[in-house]
């Protein structure tokens, strides 16, 4: 079995600090169990400012091994990853992602793919039908496999002292991402992961999340959504934004702007058309 | 920043053993970097046999905190989780999942939800439109957020010496899962996660994965899919199956059976209809 790590009740200052940063002091859960790995997870922050320090040798193999160790639905392994280090390709990825310059600046960008093409080709070689690949569900499996794998890679790189950030905006223009990376039909670039050593002069901080009272349900879904928990989150996020010298806009307003309508989706309102163009059946 | 863990080149027997188990000796990558966390990731195995030992106090709060610390696309946080401990509910979940008895036997089942209902309700309270929730892309964000969160929970629980397995088969009958858990419209049970102490008498082993030569691409996608790497995987998986006293069926044949056609999807060929019934727009 996996080696059990040293654990202790969160009576320590470290644990309290981690949970206060993640939830705000008023909503931080009590009684949380800590291991070195869990402390690393709680301490996650999205890094967009990288130093010039080169990556260690073996990092791609390491992150790929971590990624492939994540569960895969029925062991179908319907994901792949493209490791991009060439400046011109990273610059094009940055452009596709709406001009996010950290995509160009990171020494490494891992692009996680929902990859139904591998099984299609294996079927072709075996003379076996692969008609289920054309169903929406199979694309879901690809998205989920890719996400599980990528999250393991992120956890792994943070344990090495590296930083990263996911780039969902590659989905703004899926056909361009596919063309750039030479993807065959039935493969979608789900998101990117920028990887590098964090710039110590521009440190990232832990972003607060919604209270567990809003996210964690016991036995059945509770739709009551207590307004005081939502208000507490607005306060926690505003305190974070103030501390970071960011515009103090809170959460709900920003989130609602993102889901207002087709125009607020930065091109992703045409995801169905893009997927069809990329060969997915979506049945 | 996240504390950097002790790292060393994989010259040690431990590292070599982890990678040999994951890839088979012939395809194990060299030069992999190790931390305590990475060793835990590489050592993952899906646990379906649980002991009667009760879970530690605080485990749900701990796994939820780890889960919520995963990245969330634009911080929309469009996932939720239902923690199920009641035997009758677990028994029903096991039934929905095609009779997987470990779902009933695990002391805890976490059901991960793509949850677009929370933002919908927040929009309703604010009198703001949320039309983008009706797009396929927004459901993708929910699936990805849920998967990233769940993977963090799995990593956390394994570091505590617990074991787990994801249950994608909850998607065989999405409406029944939704009814059982009281989900509002616009919420999908993406998969379950069984949690418990592994039964020491029925230990799980590391399952081999495809060679990195088949999964990791450099700069651009390489569609060549070397047959010798596929053959090596068949051998590695057959050795694993033999060692586990499982039917020695290899990989490609089993995988191809799963993607043969609508009938091989265990009901998930009607995912689109199910999602429509659950209120998703899928535009």
Coordinates of C-alpha atoms in Angstrom, one line a residue:
Chain A
X1 CA 0.0 0.0 0.0
X2 CA 0.9 3.7 -0.3
X3 CA 3.2 4.6 2.7
X4 CA 1.2 6.3 5.4
X5 CA 2.6 9.7 6.1
X6 CA 2.9 11.3 9.5
X7 CA -0.4 12.9 10.4
X8 CA -1.5 15.2 13.2
X9 CA -4.6 17.1 14.2
X10 CA -4.7 20.7 12.9
X11 CA -3.8 22.1 16.3
X12 CA -0.6 23.5 14.9
X13 CA -0.2 27.1 13.7
X14 CA 0.7 25.8 10.2
X15 CA -2.5 24.0 9.7
X16 CA -4.6 26.8 11.0
X17 CA -2.8 29.3 8.7
X18 CA -3.3 27.0 5.7
X19 CA -7.1 26.7 6.3
X20 CA -7.5 30.4 7.2
X21 CA -5.9 31.3 3.9
X22 CA -8.1 28.9 2.0
X23 CA -11.5 29.7 3.6
X24 CA -11.0 32.9 5.7
X25 CA -10.8 32.6 9.4
X26 CA -14.6 32.5 10.0
X27 CA -15.3 29.6 7.7
X28 CA -12.1 27.5 8.1
X29 CA -13.1 23.9 9.0
X30 CA -11.9 22.4 12.3
X31 CA -10.4 19.0 12.8
X32 CA -8.7 18.7 9.5
X33 CA -6.0 16.0 9.2
X34 CA -2.6 16.9 7.9
X35 CA 0.1 15.0 6.1
X36 CA 3.0 16.6 4.2
X37 CA 1.1 15.9 1.0
X38 CA -2.1 17.4 2.3
X39 CA -0.3 20.5 3.4
X40 CA 1.0 20.8 -0.1
X41 CA -2.5 20.5 -1.6
X42 CA -3.9 23.1 0.8
X43 CA -1.1 25.4 0.0
X44 CA -1.7 25.4 -3.8
X45 CA -1.7 28.8 -5.6
X46 CA -1.8 29.4 -9.3
X47 CA 1.6 30.7 -10.4
X48 CA 1.7 33.0 -13.4
X49 CA 5.1 34.7 -12.8
X50 CA 8.1 32.6 -13.5
X51 CA 11.8 33.0 -12.8
X52 CA 14.5 32.4 -15.5
X53 CA 15.7 29.4 -13.6
X54 CA 15.8 26.4 -16.0
X55 CA 13.7 23.3 -15.2
X56 CA 15.4 20.3 -13.7
X57 CA 16.3 17.5 -16.1
X58 CA 13.7 14.7 -16.1
X59 CA 10.8 17.0 -15.2
X60 CA 8.6 16.0 -18.2
X61 CA 9.1 12.3 -17.6
X62 CA 8.3 12.9 -13.9
X63 CA 5.1 14.8 -14.4
X64 CA 4.0 12.3 -17.1
X65 CA 4.6 9.4 -14.7
X66 CA 2.6 11.2 -12.0
X67 CA -0.2 12.0 -14.5
X68 CA -0.4 8.4 -15.8
X69 CA -0.6 7.1 -12.2
X70 CA -4.0 8.8 -11.8
X71 CA -7.1 6.6 -12.2
X72 CA -8.4 6.1 -15.8
X73 CA -12.0 5.1 -16.5
X74 CA -12.0 1.4 -17.3
X75 CA -8.2 1.8 -17.9
X76 CA -9.1 3.2 -21.4
X77 CA -6.4 5.9 -20.9
X78 CA -8.1 8.3 -23.4
X79 CA -5.8 11.2 -22.7
X80 CA -2.4 12.3 -24.0
X81 CA -0.1 15.3 -23.4
X82 CA 2.0 17.5 -25.6
X83 CA 5.1 19.1 -23.9
X84 CA 5.8 22.4 -25.6
X85 CA 9.1 24.2 -25.0
X86 CA 9.7 25.9 -28.3
X87 CA 9.2 29.7 -27.9
X88 CA 7.3 30.2 -31.1
X89 CA 4.8 27.5 -30.2
X90 CA 4.3 28.9 -26.7
X91 CA 3.8 32.3 -28.2
X92 CA 1.1 31.0 -30.5
X93 CA -0.5 29.1 -27.5
X94 CA -0.5 32.4 -25.6
X95 CA -2.2 34.1 -28.4
X96 CA -4.9 31.4 -28.7
X97 CA -5.4 31.8 -25.0
X98 CA -6.4 35.5 -25.4
X99 CA -2.9 36.9 -24.9
X100 CA -2.0 35.4 -21.6
X101 CA 1.7 36.3 -21.6
X102 CA 2.6 33.8 -18.9
X103 CA 1.9 31.0 -21.4
X104 CA 4.8 32.4 -23.6
X105 CA 7.0 33.1 -20.5
X106 CA 6.8 29.7 -18.8
X107 CA 9.7 27.4 -19.8
X108 CA 7.3 24.5 -20.3
X109 CA 3.6 24.3 -21.3
X110 CA 1.9 20.9 -21.0
X111 CA -1.2 20.6 -23.2
X112 CA -3.6 18.0 -21.9
X113 CA -5.6 16.2 -24.6
X114 CA -8.8 14.2 -24.6
X115 CA -7.5 11.7 -27.0
X116 CA -10.0 9.3 -28.7
X117 CA -7.7 8.9 -31.7
X118 CA -5.4 6.3 -30.1
X119 CA -8.2 3.8 -29.5
X120 CA -9.6 4.6 -33.0
X121 CA -6.3 3.7 -34.6
X122 CA -5.9 0.6 -32.4
X123 CA -9.4 -0.5 -33.6
X124 CA -8.4 0.2 -37.2
X125 CA -5.3 -2.0 -36.9
X126 CA -7.4 -4.8 -35.3
X127 CA -10.3 -4.4 -37.7
X128 CA -12.6 -3.8 -34.8
X129 CA -15.5 -1.3 -34.7
X130 CA -15.1 1.7 -32.3
X131 CA -18.5 3.3 -32.8
X132 CA -18.8 4.2 -29.1
X133 CA -16.1 6.8 -29.6
X134 CA -18.7 9.0 -31.4
X135 CA -20.8 9.4 -28.2
X136 CA -20.8 12.4 -25.9
X137 CA -20.1 10.1 -23.0
X138 CA -16.8 8.9 -24.4
X139 CA -15.7 12.5 -24.8
X140 CA -16.6 13.0 -21.1
X141 CA -14.3 10.2 -20.3
X142 CA -11.5 11.9 -22.2
X143 CA -12.1 15.2 -20.4
X144 CA -12.2 13.5 -17.0
X145 CA -9.1 11.3 -17.7
X146 CA -7.2 14.4 -18.9
X147 CA -8.2 16.4 -15.8
X148 CA -7.3 13.7 -13.3
X149 CA -3.9 13.2 -15.0
X150 CA -3.2 17.0 -15.1
X151 CA -4.1 17.5 -11.5
X152 CA -1.6 14.8 -10.5
X153 CA 1.1 16.6 -12.6
X154 CA 0.3 19.8 -10.8
X155 CA 0.5 18.2 -7.4
X156 CA 3.8 16.6 -8.4
X157 CA 5.4 19.8 -9.7
X158 CA 4.4 21.8 -6.7
X159 CA 6.1 19.2 -4.4
X160 CA 9.3 19.9 -6.4
X161 CA 9.1 23.6 -5.6
X162 CA 7.8 24.4 -9.1
X163 CA 4.7 26.4 -9.8
X164 CA 1.9 26.1 -12.4
X165 CA -1.4 27.4 -13.7
X166 CA -4.0 25.7 -15.9
X167 CA -5.0 27.5 -19.1
X168 CA -8.6 26.7 -20.0
X169 CA -8.6 29.5 -22.5
X170 CA -7.1 27.1 -25.1
X171 CA -10.7 26.1 -25.5
X172 CA -11.5 29.6 -26.9
X173 CA -10.2 28.4 -30.3
X174 CA -10.0 24.6 -30.3
X175 CA -9.4 24.3 -34.0
X176 CA -6.4 26.6 -33.9
X177 CA -4.9 24.7 -31.0
X178 CA -5.5 21.5 -32.8
X179 CA -3.8 22.8 -36.0
X180 CA -0.9 24.2 -34.1
X181 CA -0.2 21.0 -32.3
X182 CA -0.9 18.7 -35.2
X183 CA -3.8 16.9 -33.5
X184 CA -5.6 14.2 -35.5
X185 CA -9.4 14.1 -35.6
X186 CA -11.1 13.1 -32.3
X187 CA -8.5 14.8 -30.1
X188 CA -9.3 18.0 -28.1
X189 CA -6.8 20.2 -26.3
X190 CA -8.7 20.5 -23.0
X191 CA -6.4 22.9 -21.2
X192 CA -2.7 23.9 -20.8
X193 CA -0.5 23.8 -17.8
X194 CA 2.3 26.4 -17.5
X195 CA 5.3 25.1 -15.6
X196 CA 8.3 26.9 -14.1
X197 CA 10.0 28.1 -11.0
X198 CA 8.0 30.8 -9.3
X199 CA 9.5 34.3 -9.5
X200 CA 10.3 35.1 -5.9
X201 CA 9.8 38.8 -6.5
X202 CA 6.2 38.2 -7.7
X203 CA 4.8 35.5 -5.3
X204 CA 1.4 34.1 -5.8
X205 CA -1.0 33.7 -2.8
X206 CA -3.6 31.1 -1.8
X207 CA -7.0 32.1 -3.2
X208 CA -9.9 31.7 -0.8
X209 CA -12.7 29.3 -1.7
X210 CA -16.4 29.0 -0.9
X211 CA -17.3 27.8 2.6
X212 CA -17.7 24.0 2.9
X213 CA -21.3 24.9 4.0
X214 CA -21.9 25.7 0.3
X215 CA -20.0 22.9 -1.3
X216 CA -20.2 19.8 0.9
X217 CA -23.5 18.0 1.3
X218 CA -24.3 15.2 3.7
X219 CA -26.3 12.3 2.4
X220 CA -28.4 14.4 0.1
X221 CA -28.0 17.7 -1.8
X222 CA -29.0 20.7 0.3
X223 CA -30.1 23.5 -2.1
X224 CA -30.6 26.1 0.7
X225 CA -27.3 28.0 -0.1
X226 CA -27.2 30.1 3.1
X227 CA -26.8 33.7 2.2
X228 CA -24.5 34.4 5.2
X229 CA -22.0 31.8 3.9
X230 CA -22.1 33.6 0.5
X231 CA -21.6 37.0 2.2
X232 CA -18.7 35.6 4.2
X233 CA -17.0 34.5 0.9
X234 CA -17.5 37.9 -0.6
X235 CA -15.6 39.4 2.4
X236 CA -12.8 36.8 2.3
X237 CA -12.3 37.2 -1.4
X238 CA -12.3 41.0 -1.2
X239 CA -9.7 40.9 1.6
X240 CA -7.6 38.7 -0.7
X241 CA -8.0 41.1 -3.6
X242 CA -7.2 44.1 -1.5
X243 CA -4.1 42.3 -0.1
X244 CA -3.0 41.5 -3.7
X245 CA -3.6 45.0 -5.0
X246 CA -6.1 43.6 -7.4
X247 CA -9.4 45.4 -8.2
X248 CA -11.7 44.6 -5.2
X249 CA -14.6 43.2 -7.1
X250 CA -15.6 40.2 -4.9
X251 CA -16.8 36.9 -6.3
X252 CA -20.5 36.7 -7.3
X253 CA -20.5 39.7 -9.6
X254 CA -17.4 38.5 -11.5
X255 CA -18.8 34.9 -11.7
X256 CA -22.1 36.1 -12.9
X257 CA -20.4 38.2 -15.6
X258 CA -18.7 35.0 -16.8
X259 CA -22.0 33.1 -17.2
X260 CA -24.2 36.0 -18.4
X261 CA -24.7 34.6 -21.9
X262 CA -23.1 33.4 -25.2
X263 CA -21.0 36.6 -25.5
X264 CA -19.4 36.1 -22.1
X265 CA -17.9 32.7 -23.1
X266 CA -15.0 34.1 -25.1
X267 CA -15.8 32.0 -28.2
X268 CA -16.6 28.9 -26.3
X269 CA -20.3 29.3 -27.1
X270 CA -19.3 27.5 -30.3
X271 CA -17.8 24.5 -28.6
X272 CA -20.3 22.1 -30.3
X273 CA -19.4 23.4 -33.7
X274 CA -15.7 23.3 -32.9
X275 CA -16.0 19.7 -31.7
X276 CA -17.9 18.7 -34.8
X277 CA -15.2 20.3 -36.9
X278 CA -12.6 18.3 -35.0
X279 CA -14.3 15.0 -35.8
X280 CA -16.2 14.3 -32.5
X281 CA -19.6 12.6 -32.9
X282 CA -21.3 14.0 -29.8
X283 CA -24.1 11.5 -30.1
Chain B
X1 CA 5.2 29.2 -1.7
X2 CA 4.6 25.5 -1.2
X3 CA 7.3 24.0 0.8
X4 CA 9.8 22.2 -1.4
X5 CA 10.1 18.6 -0.5
X6 CA 13.3 16.5 -0.4
X7 CA 14.1 15.2 -3.8
X8 CA 16.5 12.8 -5.3
X9 CA 17.3 11.2 -8.6
X10 CA 15.6 7.8 -9.0
X11 CA 18.8 5.9 -8.5
X12 CA 17.2 4.2 -5.4
X13 CA 15.6 0.8 -5.4
X14 CA 12.2 2.4 -4.3
X15 CA 11.9 4.6 -7.3
X16 CA 12.9 1.9 -9.7
X17 CA 10.4 -0.4 -8.2
X18 CA 7.6 2.2 -8.4
X19 CA 8.3 2.9 -12.1
X20 CA 8.8 -0.8 -13.0
X21 CA 5.4 -1.5 -11.5
X22 CA 3.8 1.4 -13.3
X23 CA 5.3 0.8 -16.8
X24 CA 6.9 -2.6 -16.8
X25 CA 10.7 -2.8 -16.5
X26 CA 11.3 -2.3 -20.3
X27 CA 9.3 0.9 -20.6
X28 CA 10.0 2.5 -17.2
X29 CA 11.3 6.1 -17.8
X30 CA 14.7 7.0 -16.4
X31 CA 15.7 10.2 -14.6
X32 CA 12.4 10.6 -12.8
X33 CA 12.5 13.0 -9.8
X34 CA 11.1 11.9 -6.5
X35 CA 9.5 13.6 -3.5
X36 CA 7.4 11.9 -0.8
X37 CA 4.3 13.3 -2.6
X38 CA 5.4 12.0 -6.0
X39 CA 6.2 8.6 -4.6
X40 CA 2.6 8.5 -3.2
X41 CA 1.2 9.4 -6.7
X42 CA 3.3 6.8 -8.5
X43 CA 2.2 4.2 -5.9
X44 CA -1.6 4.7 -6.5
X45 CA -3.7 1.7 -6.8
X46 CA -7.5 1.5 -6.9
X47 CA -8.8 -0.1 -3.7
X48 CA -12.1 -2.0 -3.8
X49 CA -11.6 -4.2 -0.7
X50 CA -12.0 -2.3 2.6
X51 CA -11.4 -3.3 6.2
X52 CA -14.0 -2.7 8.9
X53 CA -11.8 -0.1 10.6
X54 CA -13.8 3.1 11.0
X55 CA -12.6 6.3 9.3
X56 CA -10.8 8.9 11.3
X57 CA -12.8 11.9 12.6
X58 CA -12.5 14.9 10.3
X59 CA -11.9 12.9 7.1
X60 CA -14.7 14.5 5.1
X61 CA -13.6 18.0 6.1
X62 CA -10.0 17.1 5.2
X63 CA -10.9 15.6 1.8
X64 CA -13.2 18.5 1.0
X65 CA -10.5 21.1 1.9
X66 CA -8.0 19.2 -0.4
X67 CA -10.6 19.1 -3.1
X68 CA -11.5 22.8 -2.9
X69 CA -7.8 23.6 -3.1
X70 CA -7.5 22.3 -6.6
X71 CA -7.7 24.9 -9.4
X72 CA -11.1 26.0 -10.6
X73 CA -11.7 27.5 -14.0
X74 CA -12.1 31.3 -13.5
X75 CA -12.7 30.5 -9.9
X76 CA -16.4 29.6 -10.8
X77 CA -16.3 26.6 -8.5
X78 CA -19.0 24.7 -10.4
X79 CA -18.6 21.5 -8.4
X80 CA -20.1 20.1 -5.2
X81 CA -19.8 16.9 -3.4
X82 CA -22.2 14.7 -1.5
X83 CA -20.8 12.6 1.4
X84 CA -22.8 9.4 1.7
X85 CA -22.4 7.2 4.8
X86 CA -26.0 5.8 5.2
X87 CA -26.0 2.1 4.3
X88 CA -29.3 2.2 2.4
X89 CA -28.0 5.1 0.2
X90 CA -24.7 3.4 -0.5
X91 CA -26.6 0.2 -1.4
X92 CA -28.7 2.1 -3.9
X93 CA -25.6 3.8 -5.4
X94 CA -24.0 0.3 -5.7
X95 CA -27.1 -0.8 -7.6
X96 CA -27.0 2.2 -9.9
X97 CA -23.4 1.4 -10.6
X98 CA -24.3 -2.0 -11.9
X99 CA -24.0 -3.9 -8.7
X100 CA -20.4 -2.9 -7.6
X101 CA -20.5 -4.2 -4.1
X102 CA -17.5 -2.2 -2.9
X103 CA -19.8 0.9 -3.2
X104 CA -22.0 -0.5 -0.5
X105 CA -19.1 -1.8 1.5
X106 CA -17.0 1.3 1.7
X107 CA -17.7 3.3 4.9
X108 CA -17.9 6.5 2.8
X109 CA -18.8 7.3 -0.7
X110 CA -18.1 10.8 -2.0
X111 CA -20.2 11.7 -5.0
X112 CA -18.7 14.4 -7.1
X113 CA -21.1 16.8 -8.9
X114 CA -20.8 19.1 -11.8
X115 CA -23.0 21.8 -10.2
X116 CA -24.3 24.6 -12.4
X117 CA -27.3 25.1 -10.0
X118 CA -25.4 27.1 -7.4
X119 CA -24.5 29.9 -9.9
X120 CA -28.0 29.7 -11.3
X121 CA -29.5 30.4 -7.9
X122 CA -27.0 33.2 -7.1
X123 CA -28.0 34.8 -10.4
X124 CA -31.7 34.4 -9.5
X125 CA -31.1 36.2 -6.2
X126 CA -29.2 38.9 -8.0
X127 CA -31.6 39.3 -10.8
X128 CA -28.8 38.6 -13.3
X129 CA -29.0 36.4 -16.4
X130 CA -27.1 33.1 -16.4
X131 CA -27.7 32.0 -20.0
X132 CA -24.2 30.7 -20.5
X133 CA -25.0 27.9 -18.1
X134 CA -27.0 26.3 -20.9
X135 CA -23.9 25.8 -23.1
X136 CA -22.0 22.5 -23.5
X137 CA -18.8 24.3 -22.6
X138 CA -20.1 25.3 -19.1
X139 CA -20.9 21.6 -18.4
X140 CA -17.3 20.8 -19.5
X141 CA -16.1 23.3 -16.9
X142 CA -18.2 21.5 -14.3
X143 CA -16.9 18.1 -15.3
X144 CA -13.3 19.3 -15.2
X145 CA -13.7 21.2 -11.9
X146 CA -15.2 18.1 -10.3
X147 CA -12.4 15.8 -11.6
X148 CA -9.6 18.1 -10.5
X149 CA -11.2 18.3 -7.0
X150 CA -11.8 14.6 -6.7
X151 CA -8.3 13.8 -7.7
X152 CA -7.0 16.0 -4.9
X153 CA -9.2 14.2 -2.5
X154 CA -7.9 10.8 -3.7
X155 CA -4.3 12.0 -3.3
X156 CA -5.1 13.3 0.2
X157 CA -6.8 10.1 1.4
X158 CA -4.0 7.9 0.1
X159 CA -1.4 10.0 2.0
X160 CA -3.5 9.2 5.2
X161 CA -3.2 5.5 4.5
X162 CA -6.7 5.2 3.2
X163 CA -7.7 3.7 -0.1
X164 CA -10.2 4.6 -2.8
X165 CA -11.6 3.9 -6.2
X166 CA -13.6 6.1 -8.6
X167 CA -17.0 4.9 -9.7
X168 CA -17.8 6.2 -13.2
X169 CA -20.7 3.8 -13.5
X170 CA -22.9 6.3 -11.6
X171 CA -23.2 7.8 -15.1
X172 CA -25.0 4.6 -16.3
X173 CA -28.2 5.9 -14.8
X174 CA -27.8 9.7 -14.2
X175 CA -31.4 10.4 -13.5
X176 CA -31.6 7.8 -10.8
X177 CA -28.5 9.1 -9.1
X178 CA -29.9 12.6 -9.2
X179 CA -33.2 11.4 -7.7
X180 CA -31.5 9.4 -5.0
X181 CA -29.3 12.4 -3.9
X182 CA -32.0 15.0 -4.3
X183 CA -30.0 16.9 -7.0
X184 CA -31.7 20.0 -8.4
X185 CA -31.8 20.6 -12.2
X186 CA -28.4 21.5 -13.8
X187 CA -26.5 19.2 -11.5
X188 CA -24.8 15.9 -12.7
X189 CA -23.3 13.2 -10.5
X190 CA -20.1 12.8 -12.4
X191 CA -18.6 9.9 -10.5
X192 CA -18.3 8.4 -7.0
X193 CA -15.3 7.9 -4.8
X194 CA -15.3 5.0 -2.4
X195 CA -13.2 5.7 0.7
X196 CA -12.0 3.3 3.4
X197 CA -9.0 1.6 5.0
X198 CA -7.7 -1.1 2.6
X199 CA -8.3 -4.7 3.7
X200 CA -4.8 -5.9 4.4
X201 CA -5.9 -9.5 3.4
X202 CA -7.0 -8.3 -0.1
X203 CA -4.3 -5.8 -1.1
X204 CA -4.6 -4.0 -4.4
X205 CA -1.6 -3.6 -6.7
X206 CA -0.3 -0.9 -9.0
X207 CA -1.8 -1.3 -12.5
X208 CA 0.6 -0.8 -15.4
X209 CA 0.0 2.0 -17.9
X210 CA 0.8 2.7 -21.5
X211 CA 4.5 3.6 -22.3
X212 CA 5.2 7.3 -22.3
X213 CA 6.2 6.7 -25.9
X214 CA 2.4 6.4 -26.6
X215 CA 1.1 9.2 -24.4
X216 CA 3.7 11.9 -24.2
X217 CA 4.3 14.0 -27.3
X218 CA 7.1 16.6 -27.8
X219 CA 6.1 19.9 -29.4
X220 CA 3.6 18.3 -31.7
X221 CA 1.3 15.3 -31.7
X222 CA 3.0 12.2 -33.0
X223 CA 0.3 9.8 -34.5
X224 CA 2.7 7.0 -35.3
X225 CA 1.7 4.9 -32.3
X226 CA 4.7 2.4 -32.4
X227 CA 3.4 -1.1 -32.4
X228 CA 6.3 -2.4 -30.3
X229 CA 5.2 -0.1 -27.5
X230 CA 1.6 -1.3 -27.7
X231 CA 2.9 -4.9 -27.7
X232 CA 5.1 -4.2 -24.6
X233 CA 2.0 -2.9 -22.8
X234 CA 0.0 -6.0 -23.6
X235 CA 2.8 -8.1 -22.0
X236 CA 3.1 -5.8 -19.0
X237 CA -0.7 -5.9 -18.4
X238 CA -0.9 -9.7 -18.9
X239 CA 1.9 -10.2 -16.4
X240 CA -0.1 -8.0 -13.9
X241 CA -3.3 -9.9 -14.6
X242 CA -1.5 -13.3 -14.1
X243 CA 0.0 -12.0 -10.9
X244 CA -3.4 -10.9 -9.6
X245 CA -5.1 -14.2 -10.6
X246 CA -7.3 -12.2 -13.0
X247 CA -8.4 -13.4 -16.4
X248 CA -5.3 -12.8 -18.6
X249 CA -7.1 -10.8 -21.3
X250 CA -4.5 -8.0 -22.0
X251 CA -5.5 -4.5 -22.8
X252 CA -6.4 -3.7 -26.4
X253 CA -9.1 -6.4 -26.7
X254 CA -10.8 -5.3 -23.5
X255 CA -10.6 -1.6 -24.4
X256 CA -12.0 -2.2 -27.8
X257 CA -14.9 -4.2 -26.3
X258 CA -15.7 -1.1 -24.3
X259 CA -15.8 1.2 -27.3
X260 CA -17.4 -1.2 -29.8
X261 CA -20.7 0.6 -30.1
X262 CA -23.8 2.0 -28.3
X263 CA -24.5 -1.3 -26.7
X264 CA -21.1 -1.4 -25.0
X265 CA -21.7 1.8 -23.1
X266 CA -23.8 0.3 -20.3
X267 CA -26.6 2.9 -20.8
X268 CA -24.3 5.8 -21.3
X269 CA -25.2 6.0 -25.0
X270 CA -28.2 7.9 -23.8
X271 CA -26.1 10.6 -21.9
X272 CA -27.5 13.4 -24.1
X273 CA -31.1 12.4 -23.3
X274 CA -30.3 12.0 -19.6
X275 CA -28.6 15.5 -19.5
X276 CA -31.5 17.1 -21.2
X277 CA -33.9 15.4 -18.7
X278 CA -31.6 16.8 -15.9
X279 CA -32.1 20.3 -17.3
X280 CA -28.8 20.9 -19.0
X281 CA -28.9 23.0 -22.2
X282 CA -26.0 21.4 -24.1
X283 CA -26.1 24.3 -26.6

